[in-house]
PDB file of C-alpha atoms and ligand atoms in Angstrom:
ATOM      1  CA  MET A   1     -21.633  -2.319  -4.039  1.00 72.00           C
ATOM      2  CA  PRO A   2     -18.765  -2.079  -6.390  1.00 79.00           C
ATOM      3  CA  GLU A   3     -18.434  -4.738  -8.853  1.00 83.00           C
ATOM      4  CA  LEU A   4     -15.472  -5.760 -11.227  1.00 89.00           C
ATOM      5  CA  PRO A   5     -15.792  -2.589 -13.419  1.00 86.00           C
ATOM      6  CA  GLU A   6     -15.815  -0.279 -10.588  1.00 85.00           C
ATOM      7  CA  VAL A   7     -12.950  -1.998  -8.804  1.00 89.00           C
ATOM      8  CA  GLU A   8     -10.921  -2.039 -11.945  1.00 90.00           C
ATOM      9  CA  THR A   9     -11.653   1.790 -12.462  1.00 86.00           C
ATOM     10  CA  ILE A  10     -10.628   2.523  -8.760  1.00 88.00           C
ATOM     11  CA  ALA A  11      -7.389   0.301  -9.081  1.00 91.00           C
ATOM     12  CA  ARG A  12      -6.471   2.233 -12.333  1.00 88.00           C
ATOM     13  CA  GLY A  13      -7.133   5.681 -10.695  1.00 86.00           C
ATOM     14  CA  LEU A  14      -5.224   4.827  -7.634  1.00 91.00           C
ATOM     15  CA  ASP A  15      -2.370   3.575  -9.874  1.00 92.00           C
ATOM     16  CA  LYS A  16      -2.312   6.699 -11.635  1.00 89.00           C
ATOM     17  CA  ARG A  17      -2.286   8.761  -8.438  1.00 90.00           C
ATOM     18  CA  VAL A  18       0.036   6.835  -6.120  1.00 94.00           C
ATOM     19  CA  VAL A  19       2.485   4.719  -8.020  1.00 95.00           C
ATOM     20  CA  ALA A  20       6.057   5.354  -7.139  1.00 96.00           C
ATOM     21  CA  ASP A  21       5.014   6.992  -3.987  1.00 97.00           C
ATOM     22  CA  THR A  22       6.241   5.653  -0.682  1.00 97.00           C
ATOM     23  CA  ILE A  23       4.199   4.925   2.329  1.00 98.00           C
ATOM     24  CA  GLU A  24       6.073   6.582   5.157  1.00 97.00           C
ATOM     25  CA  SER A  25       3.809   5.640   8.125  1.00 97.00           C
ATOM     26  CA  VAL A  26       0.416   4.014   8.766  1.00 98.00           C
ATOM     27  CA  TRP A  27      -2.400   4.742  11.289  1.00 97.00           C
ATOM     28  CA  ILE A  28      -4.991   2.080  11.848  1.00 97.00           C
ATOM     29  CA  GLY A  29      -8.339   2.621  13.850  1.00 95.00           C
ATOM     30  CA  SER A  30      -9.474   0.614  16.826  1.00 94.00           C
ATOM     31  CA  ARG A  31     -12.153  -1.299  14.740  1.00 93.00           C
ATOM     32  CA  LYS A  32     -11.006  -4.888  14.184  1.00 93.00           C
ATOM     33  CA  GLN A  33     -13.909  -5.756  11.603  1.00 93.00           C
ATOM     34  CA  PRO A  34     -12.066  -4.558   8.522  1.00 94.00           C
ATOM     35  CA  LEU A  35      -8.834  -6.102   9.395  1.00 95.00           C
ATOM     36  CA  LYS A  36      -8.131  -9.464   7.883  1.00 95.00           C
ATOM     37  CA  SER A  37      -4.449  -9.443   9.025  1.00 96.00           C
ATOM     38  CA  PRO A  38      -3.160  -8.298  12.511  1.00 96.00           C
ATOM     39  CA  ALA A  39      -3.006  -4.468  12.644  1.00 96.00           C
ATOM     40  CA  GLY A  40       0.632  -4.604  13.568  1.00 96.00           C
ATOM     41  CA  LEU A  41       1.420  -6.828  10.521  1.00 97.00           C
ATOM     42  CA  ILE A  42      -0.541  -4.511   8.096  1.00 97.00           C
ATOM     43  CA  ALA A  43       1.453  -1.523   9.418  1.00 97.00           C
ATOM     44  CA  SER A  44       4.823  -3.074   9.366  1.00 96.00           C
ATOM     45  CA  THR A  45       4.162  -4.423   5.725  1.00 96.00           C
ATOM     46  CA  LEU A  46       3.125  -1.044   4.558  1.00 97.00           C
ATOM     47  CA  GLU A  47       5.514   1.166   6.287  1.00 97.00           C
ATOM     48  CA  SER A  48       8.703   2.372   4.334  1.00 96.00           C
ATOM     49  CA  LYS A  49       7.377   0.606   1.193  1.00 97.00           C
ATOM     50  CA  ARG A  50       7.215   2.004  -2.327  1.00 97.00           C
ATOM     51  CA  ILE A  51       4.012   1.347  -4.413  1.00 97.00           C
ATOM     52  CA  VAL A  52       5.054  -0.442  -7.483  1.00 97.00           C
ATOM     53  CA  ARG A  53       1.760  -0.901  -9.034  1.00 97.00           C
ATOM     54  CA  VAL A  54      -1.947  -1.054  -8.146  1.00 96.00           C
ATOM     55  CA  HIS A  55      -4.104  -3.413  -9.988  1.00 96.00           C
ATOM     56  CA  ARG A  56      -7.187  -5.512  -9.652  1.00 94.00           C
ATOM     57  CA  ALA A  57      -7.579  -9.281  -8.901  1.00 94.00           C
ATOM     58  CA  GLY A  58     -11.167 -10.305  -8.838  1.00 92.00           C
ATOM     59  CA  LYS A  59     -12.858  -7.516  -6.803  1.00 91.00           C
ATOM     60  CA  HIS A  60      -9.840  -6.901  -4.857  1.00 95.00           C
ATOM     61  CA  ILE A  61      -7.531  -3.934  -5.201  1.00 96.00           C
ATOM     62  CA  VAL A  62      -3.923  -5.094  -4.850  1.00 97.00           C
ATOM     63  CA  PHE A  63      -0.960  -2.738  -4.065  1.00 98.00           C
ATOM     64  CA  ASP A  64       2.334  -4.232  -5.052  1.00 97.00           C
ATOM     65  CA  LEU A  65       4.993  -3.031  -2.710  1.00 97.00           C
ATOM     66  CA  GLU A  66       8.734  -3.184  -2.391  1.00 95.00           C
ATOM     67  CA  PRO A  67      11.115  -1.702   0.165  1.00 92.00           C
ATOM     68  CA  GLN A  68      11.841   1.871  -0.654  1.00 83.00           C
ATOM     69  CA  ILE A  69      15.476   2.747  -1.734  1.00 70.00           C
ATOM     70  CA  THR A  70      16.534   4.687   1.282  1.00 60.00           C
ATOM     71  CA  SER A  71      18.966   7.710   0.953  1.00 54.00           C
ATOM     72  CA  LYS A  72      21.493   5.669   2.770  1.00 51.00           C
ATOM     73  CA  THR A  73      21.272   2.799   0.190  1.00 47.00           C
ATOM     74  CA  LYS A  74      21.435   5.145  -2.592  1.00 47.00           C
ATOM     75  CA  LYS A  75      24.458   6.871  -1.116  1.00 46.00           C
ATOM     76  CA  LYS A  76      26.173   3.560  -0.652  1.00 45.00           C
ATOM     77  CA  LYS A  77      25.452   2.681  -4.278  1.00 44.00           C
ATOM     78  CA  GLU A  78      27.110   5.938  -5.512  1.00 45.00           C
ATOM     79  CA  THR A  79      30.121   5.674  -3.364  1.00 45.00           C
ATOM     80  CA  ASP A  80      30.660   1.912  -3.032  1.00 46.00           C
ATOM     81  CA  PRO A  81      33.742   1.159  -5.138  1.00 44.00           C
ATOM     82  CA  ASP A  82      32.405  -2.363  -5.768  1.00 45.00           C
ATOM     83  CA  LEU A  83      29.914  -0.735  -8.029  1.00 42.00           C
ATOM     84  CA  SER A  84      32.397   1.398  -9.964  1.00 39.00           C
ATOM     85  CA  VAL A  85      32.461   0.812 -13.787  1.00 40.00           C
ATOM     86  CA  GLU A  86      35.722  -0.920 -13.700  1.00 38.00           C
ATOM     87  CA  THR A  87      34.814  -3.486 -10.994  1.00 38.00           C
ATOM     88  CA  ARG A  88      31.520  -4.065 -12.688  1.00 39.00           C
ATOM     89  CA  LEU A  89      33.049  -4.852 -15.894  1.00 40.00           C
ATOM     90  CA  ALA A  90      35.597  -6.979 -14.238  1.00 39.00           C
ATOM     91  CA  ALA A  91      32.900  -8.895 -12.411  1.00 40.00           C
ATOM     92  CA  SER A  92      30.786  -9.471 -15.555  1.00 41.00           C
ATOM     93  CA  PRO A  93      32.315 -12.593 -16.768  1.00 41.00           C
ATOM     94  CA  SER A  94      31.408 -14.468 -13.563  1.00 41.00           C
ATOM     95  CA  SER A  95      28.107 -12.970 -13.241  1.00 40.00           C
ATOM     96  CA  ALA A  96      27.389 -13.985 -16.984  1.00 40.00           C
ATOM     97  CA  LYS A  97      28.035 -17.517 -16.041  1.00 40.00           C
ATOM     98  CA  MET A  98      25.217 -17.327 -13.416  1.00 42.00           C
ATOM     99  CA  THR A  99      22.431 -19.608 -14.603  1.00 41.00           C
ATOM    100  CA  ALA A 100      18.923 -18.201 -14.873  1.00 42.00           C
ATOM    101  CA  PRO A 101      17.268 -19.829 -11.991  1.00 43.00           C
ATOM    102  CA  GLN A 102      20.170 -18.531  -9.785  1.00 43.00           C
ATOM    103  CA  ALA A 103      19.768 -15.066 -10.947  1.00 42.00           C
ATOM    104  CA  LYS A 104      16.154 -15.299 -10.256  1.00 42.00           C
ATOM    105  CA  SER A 105      16.466 -16.534  -6.736  1.00 44.00           C
ATOM    106  CA  GLN A 106      18.983 -13.855  -5.977  1.00 43.00           C
ATOM    107  CA  HIS A 107      16.678 -11.198  -7.219  1.00 45.00           C
ATOM    108  CA  GLN A 108      13.965 -12.605  -4.983  1.00 45.00           C
ATOM    109  CA  THR A 109      16.190 -12.385  -1.944  1.00 44.00           C
ATOM    110  CA  ASP A 110      17.270  -8.807  -2.802  1.00 52.00           C
ATOM    111  CA  VAL A 111      13.688  -7.537  -3.177  1.00 64.00           C
ATOM    112  CA  GLN A 112      11.274  -8.492  -0.500  1.00 75.00           C
ATOM    113  CA  THR A 113       8.014  -7.987  -2.242  1.00 86.00           C
ATOM    114  CA  ALA A 114       4.682  -7.753  -0.388  1.00 96.00           C
ATOM    115  CA  GLN A 115       1.117  -6.896  -1.340  1.00 97.00           C
ATOM    116  CA  TRP A 116      -1.581  -4.801   0.447  1.00 98.00           C
ATOM    117  CA  ILE A 117      -5.025  -6.249  -0.468  1.00 98.00           C
ATOM    118  CA  VAL A 118      -8.134  -4.193  -0.203  1.00 97.00           C
ATOM    119  CA  HIS A 119     -11.730  -5.395  -0.666  1.00 95.00           C
ATOM    120  CA  LEU A 120     -14.213  -2.523  -0.710  1.00 91.00           C
ATOM    121  CA  GLY A 121     -17.088  -4.742   0.441  1.00 89.00           C
ATOM    122  CA  MET A 122     -20.451  -2.722   0.431  1.00 84.00           C
ATOM    123  CA  THR A 123     -19.420   0.768   1.347  1.00 85.00           C
ATOM    124  CA  GLY A 124     -15.610   0.962   1.392  1.00 90.00           C
ATOM    125  CA  ARG A 125     -13.744   3.712  -0.399  1.00 89.00           C
ATOM    126  CA  MET A 126     -10.203   4.583  -0.950  1.00 91.00           C
ATOM    127  CA  VAL A 127      -9.456   8.171  -0.851  1.00 90.00           C
ATOM    128  CA  VAL A 128      -6.147  10.066  -2.007  1.00 91.00           C
ATOM    129  CA  CYS A 129      -6.208  13.432  -0.134  1.00 91.00           C
ATOM    130  CA  GLU A 130      -4.042  16.203   1.278  1.00 91.00           C
ATOM    131  CA  THR A 131      -2.878  15.775   4.814  1.00 93.00           C
ATOM    132  CA  SER A 132      -4.956  18.686   5.741  1.00 93.00           C
ATOM    133  CA  ALA A 133      -8.317  17.211   4.412  1.00 92.00           C
ATOM    134  CA  GLU A 134     -10.807  16.498   7.226  1.00 93.00           C
ATOM    135  CA  ILE A 135     -10.802  12.905   8.411  1.00 94.00           C
ATOM    136  CA  ALA A 136     -14.094  11.484   7.472  1.00 92.00           C
ATOM    137  CA  LYS A 137     -16.145   9.421   9.904  1.00 93.00           C
ATOM    138  CA  HIS A 138     -15.540   5.677   9.570  1.00 94.00           C
ATOM    139  CA  THR A 139     -11.915   6.078   8.509  1.00 96.00           C
ATOM    140  CA  HIS A 140     -10.134   2.746   9.315  1.00 97.00           C
ATOM    141  CA  LEU A 141      -6.796   3.383   7.956  1.00 97.00           C
ATOM    142  CA  ILE A 142      -4.506   6.222   6.836  1.00 98.00           C
ATOM    143  CA  ALA A 143      -1.311   5.644   4.964  1.00 98.00           C
ATOM    144  CA  LYS A 144       0.981   8.927   4.832  1.00 98.00           C
ATOM    145  CA  LEU A 145       2.690   9.163   1.762  1.00 97.00           C
ATOM    146  CA  ALA A 146       6.222  10.670   0.933  1.00 97.00           C
ATOM    147  CA  SER A 147       4.526  13.042  -1.559  1.00 96.00           C
ATOM    148  CA  GLY A 148       2.698  14.659   1.379  1.00 95.00           C
ATOM    149  CA  ARG A 149      -0.685  13.238   0.580  1.00 94.00           C
ATOM    150  CA  GLU A 150      -2.543  10.488   2.414  1.00 95.00           C
ATOM    151  CA  LEU A 151      -4.240   7.389   1.195  1.00 95.00           C
ATOM    152  CA  ARG A 152      -7.345   6.766   3.363  1.00 95.00           C
ATOM    153  CA  PHE A 153      -9.620   3.716   3.776  1.00 95.00           C
ATOM    154  CA  ILE A 154     -13.200   4.774   4.699  1.00 94.00           C
ATOM    155  CA  ASP A 155     -15.942   2.119   5.348  1.00 92.00           C
ATOM    156  CA  PRO A 156     -19.174   2.885   7.282  1.00 91.00           C
ATOM    157  CA  ARG A 157     -20.589  -0.623   7.170  1.00 89.00           C
ATOM    158  CA  MET A 158     -17.282  -2.365   7.483  1.00 90.00           C
ATOM    159  CA  PHE A 159     -17.894  -5.145   5.064  1.00 91.00           C
ATOM    160  CA  GLY A 160     -14.554  -4.100   3.453  1.00 94.00           C
ATOM    161  CA  LYS A 161     -11.506  -6.054   4.215  1.00 96.00           C
ATOM    162  CA  LEU A 162      -7.853  -5.013   4.596  1.00 97.00           C
ATOM    163  CA  SER A 163      -5.046  -7.584   4.450  1.00 97.00           C
ATOM    164  CA  VAL A 164      -1.326  -8.085   3.606  1.00 97.00           C
ATOM    165  CA  HIS A 165       0.103 -10.949   1.618  1.00 95.00           C
ATOM    166  CA  SER A 166       3.622 -11.958   0.879  1.00 93.00           C
ATOM    167  CA  GLY A 167       3.133 -11.776  -2.835  1.00 89.00           C
ATOM    168  CA  GLY A 168       1.490 -13.456  -5.734  1.00 90.00           C
ATOM    169  CA  PHE A 169      -1.976 -12.979  -4.199  1.00 94.00           C
ATOM    170  CA  ASP A 170      -4.552 -15.244  -5.902  1.00 92.00           C
ATOM    171  CA  PRO A 171      -8.238 -14.687  -5.024  1.00 91.00           C
ATOM    172  CA  GLY A 172      -9.180 -18.028  -6.866  1.00 92.00           C
ATOM    173  CA  GLY A 173     -11.314 -18.477 -10.014  1.00 94.00           C
ATOM    174  CA  VAL A 174     -10.411 -17.304 -13.581  1.00 96.00           C
ATOM    175  CA  GLU A 175     -10.273 -13.659 -14.609  1.00 95.00           C
ATOM    176  CA  PRO A 176     -13.386 -12.980 -16.869  1.00 96.00           C
ATOM    177  CA  LEU A 177     -11.525 -10.512 -18.962  1.00 95.00           C
ATOM    178  CA  GLU A 178      -8.728 -12.813 -19.860  1.00 94.00           C
ATOM    179  CA  VAL A 179     -10.491 -16.228 -19.887  1.00 96.00           C
ATOM    180  CA  SER A 180     -10.408 -17.866 -23.379  1.00 97.00           C
ATOM    181  CA  GLU A 181     -13.682 -19.253 -24.969  1.00 97.00           C
ATOM    182  CA  GLU A 182     -12.441 -22.771 -24.592  1.00 97.00           C
ATOM    183  CA  ARG A 183     -11.735 -22.360 -20.882  1.00 97.00           C
ATOM    184  CA  PHE A 184     -15.034 -20.514 -20.400  1.00 97.00           C
ATOM    185  CA  VAL A 185     -17.103 -23.221 -22.108  1.00 97.00           C
ATOM    186  CA  ALA A 186     -15.169 -25.813 -19.879  1.00 97.00           C
ATOM    187  CA  LEU A 187     -16.009 -24.037 -16.598  1.00 96.00           C
ATOM    188  CA  PHE A 188     -19.780 -24.113 -17.294  1.00 96.00           C
ATOM    189  CA  ARG A 189     -20.594 -26.867 -19.502  1.00 92.00           C
ATOM    190  CA  GLY A 190     -22.323 -29.883 -17.792  1.00 91.00           C
ATOM    191  CA  ARG A 191     -23.095 -27.995 -14.647  1.00 96.00           C
ATOM    192  CA  LYS A 192     -26.515 -28.756 -13.183  1.00 95.00           C
ATOM    193  CA  THR A 193     -26.966 -25.371 -11.493  1.00 96.00           C
ATOM    194  CA  PRO A 194     -28.838 -22.424 -12.968  1.00 97.00           C
ATOM    195  CA  ILE A 195     -26.423 -20.414 -15.279  1.00 97.00           C
ATOM    196  CA  LYS A 196     -26.946 -17.223 -13.266  1.00 97.00           C
ATOM    197  CA  SER A 197     -25.733 -19.066 -10.083  1.00 96.00           C
ATOM    198  CA  ALA A 198     -22.813 -20.476 -12.000  1.00 97.00           C
ATOM    199  CA  LEU A 199     -21.972 -17.045 -13.303  1.00 96.00           C
ATOM    200  CA  LEU A 200     -21.922 -15.743  -9.754  1.00 94.00           C
ATOM    201  CA  ASN A 201     -19.825 -18.564  -8.406  1.00 94.00           C
ATOM    202  CA  GLN A 202     -16.538 -16.814  -7.666  1.00 92.00           C
ATOM    203  CA  LYS A 203     -14.658 -20.144  -7.767  1.00 94.00           C
ATOM    204  CA  LEU A 204     -15.325 -20.416 -11.441  1.00 96.00           C
ATOM    205  CA  LEU A 205     -15.044 -16.743 -12.612  1.00 95.00           C
ATOM    206  CA  ARG A 206     -14.001 -14.147 -10.379  1.00 93.00           C
ATOM    207  CA  GLY A 207     -15.524 -10.722 -10.007  1.00 88.00           C
ATOM    208  CA  VAL A 208     -18.845 -11.019 -11.890  1.00 91.00           C
ATOM    209  CA  GLY A 209     -21.617  -9.741  -9.768  1.00 88.00           C
ATOM    210  CA  ASN A 210     -25.499  -9.597  -9.870  1.00 90.00           C
ATOM    211  CA  ILE A 211     -25.786  -6.716 -12.404  1.00 89.00           C
ATOM    212  CA  TYR A 212     -23.438  -7.812 -14.751  1.00 91.00           C
ATOM    213  CA  ALA A 213     -24.497 -11.440 -14.734  1.00 95.00           C
ATOM    214  CA  ASP A 214     -28.038 -10.277 -15.542  1.00 95.00           C
ATOM    215  CA  GLU A 215     -26.942  -7.895 -18.312  1.00 95.00           C
ATOM    216  CA  SER A 216     -24.526 -10.538 -19.815  1.00 97.00           C
ATOM    217  CA  LEU A 217     -27.415 -13.307 -19.835  1.00 98.00           C
ATOM    218  CA  PHE A 218     -29.790 -10.739 -21.708  1.00 98.00           C
ATOM    219  CA  ARG A 219     -27.183 -10.084 -24.324  1.00 97.00           C
ATOM    220  CA  ALA A 220     -26.597 -13.823 -24.775  1.00 98.00           C
ATOM    221  CA  GLY A 221     -30.316 -14.612 -24.858  1.00 98.00           C
ATOM    222  CA  LEU A 222     -30.205 -16.732 -21.837  1.00 98.00           C
ATOM    223  CA  ARG A 223     -32.708 -17.032 -18.949  1.00 98.00           C
ATOM    224  CA  PRO A 224     -31.066 -16.827 -15.453  1.00 98.00           C
ATOM    225  CA  ARG A 225     -32.742 -20.034 -14.406  1.00 97.00           C
ATOM    226  CA  ARG A 226     -31.597 -22.075 -17.311  1.00 97.00           C
ATOM    227  CA  ARG A 227     -29.397 -25.108 -16.283  1.00 97.00           C
ATOM    228  CA  ALA A 228     -25.932 -24.736 -17.426  1.00 97.00           C
ATOM    229  CA  ALA A 229     -25.875 -28.299 -18.612  1.00 97.00           C
ATOM    230  CA  SER A 230     -28.697 -27.462 -21.093  1.00 97.00           C
ATOM    231  CA  ILE A 231     -26.713 -24.542 -22.873  1.00 97.00           C
ATOM    232  CA  THR A 232     -25.194 -25.445 -26.116  1.00 97.00           C
ATOM    233  CA  ARG A 233     -21.550 -25.031 -26.948  1.00 96.00           C
ATOM    234  CA  GLU A 234     -22.517 -22.120 -29.313  1.00 97.00           C
ATOM    235  CA  GLN A 235     -24.618 -20.295 -26.766  1.00 97.00           C
ATOM    236  CA  LEU A 236     -21.810 -20.600 -24.085  1.00 97.00           C
ATOM    237  CA  GLY A 237     -19.621 -18.984 -26.772  1.00 97.00           C
ATOM    238  CA  LYS A 238     -22.085 -16.173 -27.192  1.00 98.00           C
ATOM    239  CA  LEU A 239     -22.250 -15.769 -23.248  1.00 98.00           C
ATOM    240  CA  HIS A 240     -18.363 -15.710 -23.138  1.00 98.00           C
ATOM    241  CA  ARG A 241     -18.530 -12.746 -25.573  1.00 98.00           C
ATOM    242  CA  ALA A 242     -21.443 -11.029 -23.827  1.00 97.00           C
ATOM    243  CA  VAL A 243     -19.632 -11.077 -20.330  1.00 97.00           C
ATOM    244  CA  ARG A 244     -16.570  -9.539 -21.712  1.00 96.00           C
ATOM    245  CA  GLU A 245     -18.422  -6.996 -23.608  1.00 95.00           C
ATOM    246  CA  VAL A 246     -20.506  -5.993 -20.779  1.00 93.00           C
ATOM    247  CA  LEU A 247     -17.734  -5.662 -18.484  1.00 92.00           C
ATOM    248  CA  ARG A 248     -15.444  -3.850 -20.906  1.00 91.00           C
ATOM    249  CA  GLU A 249     -18.217  -1.322 -21.796  1.00 89.00           C
ATOM    250  CA  ALA A 250     -18.614  -0.550 -17.983  1.00 86.00           C
ATOM    251  CA  ILE A 251     -14.971  -0.106 -17.409  1.00 85.00           C
ATOM    252  CA  ALA A 252     -14.869   2.237 -20.266  1.00 82.00           C
ATOM    253  CA  LEU A 253     -17.739   4.333 -18.890  1.00 79.00           C
ATOM    254  CA  GLY A 254     -16.097   4.051 -15.379  1.00 69.00           C
ATOM    255  CA  GLY A 255     -12.910   5.825 -16.592  1.00 50.00           C
ATOM    256  CA  SER A 256     -14.767   9.226 -16.865  1.00 48.00           C
ATOM    257  CA  SER A 257     -16.022   9.205 -13.435  1.00 46.00           C
ATOM    258  CA  ILE A 258     -13.040   7.991 -11.462  1.00 43.00           C
ATOM    259  CA  SER A 259     -12.254  11.195  -9.833  1.00 43.00           C
ATOM    260  CA  ASP A 260     -15.513  11.289  -7.842  1.00 43.00           C
ATOM    261  CA  TYR A 261     -14.809   7.830  -6.457  1.00 49.00           C
ATOM    262  CA  VAL A 262     -11.238   8.166  -5.351  1.00 50.00           C
ATOM    263  CA  ASP A 263     -11.128  11.896  -4.421  1.00 39.00           C
ATOM    264  CA  ALA A 264     -14.413  13.017  -3.066  1.00 35.00           C
ATOM    265  CA  ASP A 265     -16.011  12.290   0.230  1.00 36.00           C
ATOM    266  CA  GLY A 266     -19.418  12.834  -1.124  1.00 34.00           C
ATOM    267  CA  GLU A 267     -21.626  10.814  -3.325  1.00 38.00           C
ATOM    268  CA  GLU A 268     -20.150   7.847  -5.327  1.00 45.00           C
ATOM    269  CA  GLY A 269     -20.369   8.996  -8.867  1.00 45.00           C
ATOM    270  CA  PHE A 270     -20.170   6.188 -11.393  1.00 53.00           C
ATOM    271  CA  PHE A 271     -21.716   6.471 -14.738  1.00 54.00           C
ATOM    272  CA  GLN A 272     -23.591   3.336 -14.994  1.00 61.00           C
ATOM    273  CA  LEU A 273     -24.091   1.267 -18.227  1.00 66.00           C
ATOM    274  CA  GLN A 274     -27.579   1.721 -19.263  1.00 81.00           C
ATOM    275  CA  HIS A 275     -29.042  -1.470 -17.668  1.00 88.00           C
ATOM    276  CA  ARG A 276     -31.282  -3.332 -20.226  1.00 94.00           C
ATOM    277  CA  VAL A 277     -32.677  -5.698 -17.673  1.00 95.00           C
ATOM    278  CA  TYR A 278     -31.202  -5.156 -14.291  1.00 92.00           C
ATOM    279  CA  GLY A 279     -33.356  -3.161 -11.907  1.00 90.00           C
ATOM    280  CA  ARG A 280     -36.000  -2.737 -14.767  1.00 94.00           C
ATOM    281  CA  GLU A 281     -38.706  -5.167 -13.303  1.00 96.00           C
ATOM    282  CA  GLY A 282     -41.973  -4.122 -14.956  1.00 97.00           C
ATOM    283  CA  GLN A 283     -40.461  -1.832 -17.543  1.00 97.00           C
ATOM    284  CA  LEU A 284     -40.572  -2.680 -21.132  1.00 97.00           C
ATOM    285  CA  CYS A 285     -37.668  -4.618 -22.816  1.00 97.00           C
ATOM    286  CA  LEU A 286     -35.603  -2.176 -24.903  1.00 96.00           C
ATOM    287  CA  VAL A 287     -35.546  -4.724 -27.762  1.00 97.00           C
ATOM    288  CA  CYS A 288     -39.201  -6.189 -27.919  1.00 98.00           C
ATOM    289  CA  ASN A 289     -41.317  -4.225 -25.636  1.00 97.00           C
ATOM    290  CA  THR A 290     -42.095  -7.254 -23.326  1.00 97.00           C
ATOM    291  CA  SER A 291     -42.404  -6.367 -19.627  1.00 98.00           C
ATOM    292  CA  ILE A 292     -39.155  -7.294 -17.887  1.00 98.00           C
ATOM    293  CA  ARG A 293     -39.575  -9.929 -15.206  1.00 98.00           C
ATOM    294  CA  ARG A 294     -37.883 -10.487 -11.778  1.00 97.00           C
ATOM    295  CA  VAL A 295     -37.247 -13.845 -10.173  1.00 96.00           C
ATOM    296  CA  VAL A 296     -35.357 -14.613  -6.889  1.00 95.00           C
ATOM    297  CA  LEU A 297     -32.573 -17.030  -7.433  1.00 91.00           C
ATOM    298  CA  ALA A 298     -30.422 -18.217  -4.329  1.00 81.00           C
ATOM    299  CA  GLY A 299     -31.533 -15.003  -2.604  1.00 88.00           C
ATOM    300  CA  ARG A 300     -30.603 -12.685  -5.415  1.00 90.00           C
ATOM    301  CA  SER A 301     -32.808 -10.705  -7.867  1.00 95.00           C
ATOM    302  CA  SER A 302     -32.547 -11.821 -11.307  1.00 97.00           C
ATOM    303  CA  HIS A 303     -34.075  -9.830 -14.228  1.00 97.00           C
ATOM    304  CA  TYR A 304     -34.853 -11.032 -17.667  1.00 98.00           C
ATOM    305  CA  CYS A 305     -37.012 -10.756 -20.737  1.00 98.00           C
ATOM    306  CA  SER A 306     -39.224 -13.747 -21.271  1.00 98.00           C
ATOM    307  CA  LYS A 307     -39.209 -13.178 -25.075  1.00 98.00           C
ATOM    308  CA  CYS A 308     -35.518 -12.346 -25.753  1.00 98.00           C
ATOM    309  CA  GLN A 309     -34.092 -14.876 -23.387  1.00 98.00           C
ATOM    310  CA  LYS A 310     -34.766 -18.567 -23.629  1.00 96.00           C
TER     311      LYS A 310
HETATM  312 ZN1  LIG B   1     -37.108  -8.655 -25.054  1.00 70.30          ZN
END
């Protein structure tokens, strides 16, 4: 299941590939499970839209869209006498008087922004390919691009989600790569839940999953079951740094394997951060040679070193 660093890597890769391209038409399959907005609404929101930016919000991939400038509009702009240099100059004194809020609201009416939100779930993939590429099994959406390529959403297990939003999509929680130490401490301080559960709580931090929670706790020297309320201010500061460090390292590694994930129809090829505890039950701690333990916490496996973590 892709976690924050993978989603960040995928979003960056998609941004590089499809930004400024226009979605000409959309095909949506008959399976309803991945659709979190009605199929008709997804199609009408995506069609004839220019992709302004692709970015990540939590574990969601967000496509910022705006209406394409049609050749008709362009032509009108070129020939419209209202837009000649003279008239523009003549009009400038009055437009200069326009107050900032007015200018902003006018811009908002002029440009109808929209967002396409993709959550990959367990097995979802976004593929940018040539139109001639064979359509993989479990393809649920195909967006035909003006560049002649296609953007396809493939998801065998259908835990992925496709939806559209009118703009300003906010999945809730605080972005772990942007949160200040002060805010981070305030989020966790005094909570009675185990720190691992608090780290996985998407209403607090968004996008931290099981692997990176375990790795962050190891680096901060905290056991997963430790009550958040019992952790000192200083230790929370250490955890704040550990979370960001682990995510940034994983993003840096992900950058080199992006083409596999976005393009290929085969294996998902992320170079993974070398896990120090996650998935290493019974193996020796890389720091102190103690056997790594595994406990189940709220149905999820947690891995830790009983000597390095307190
Ligand atoms: Zn250890």
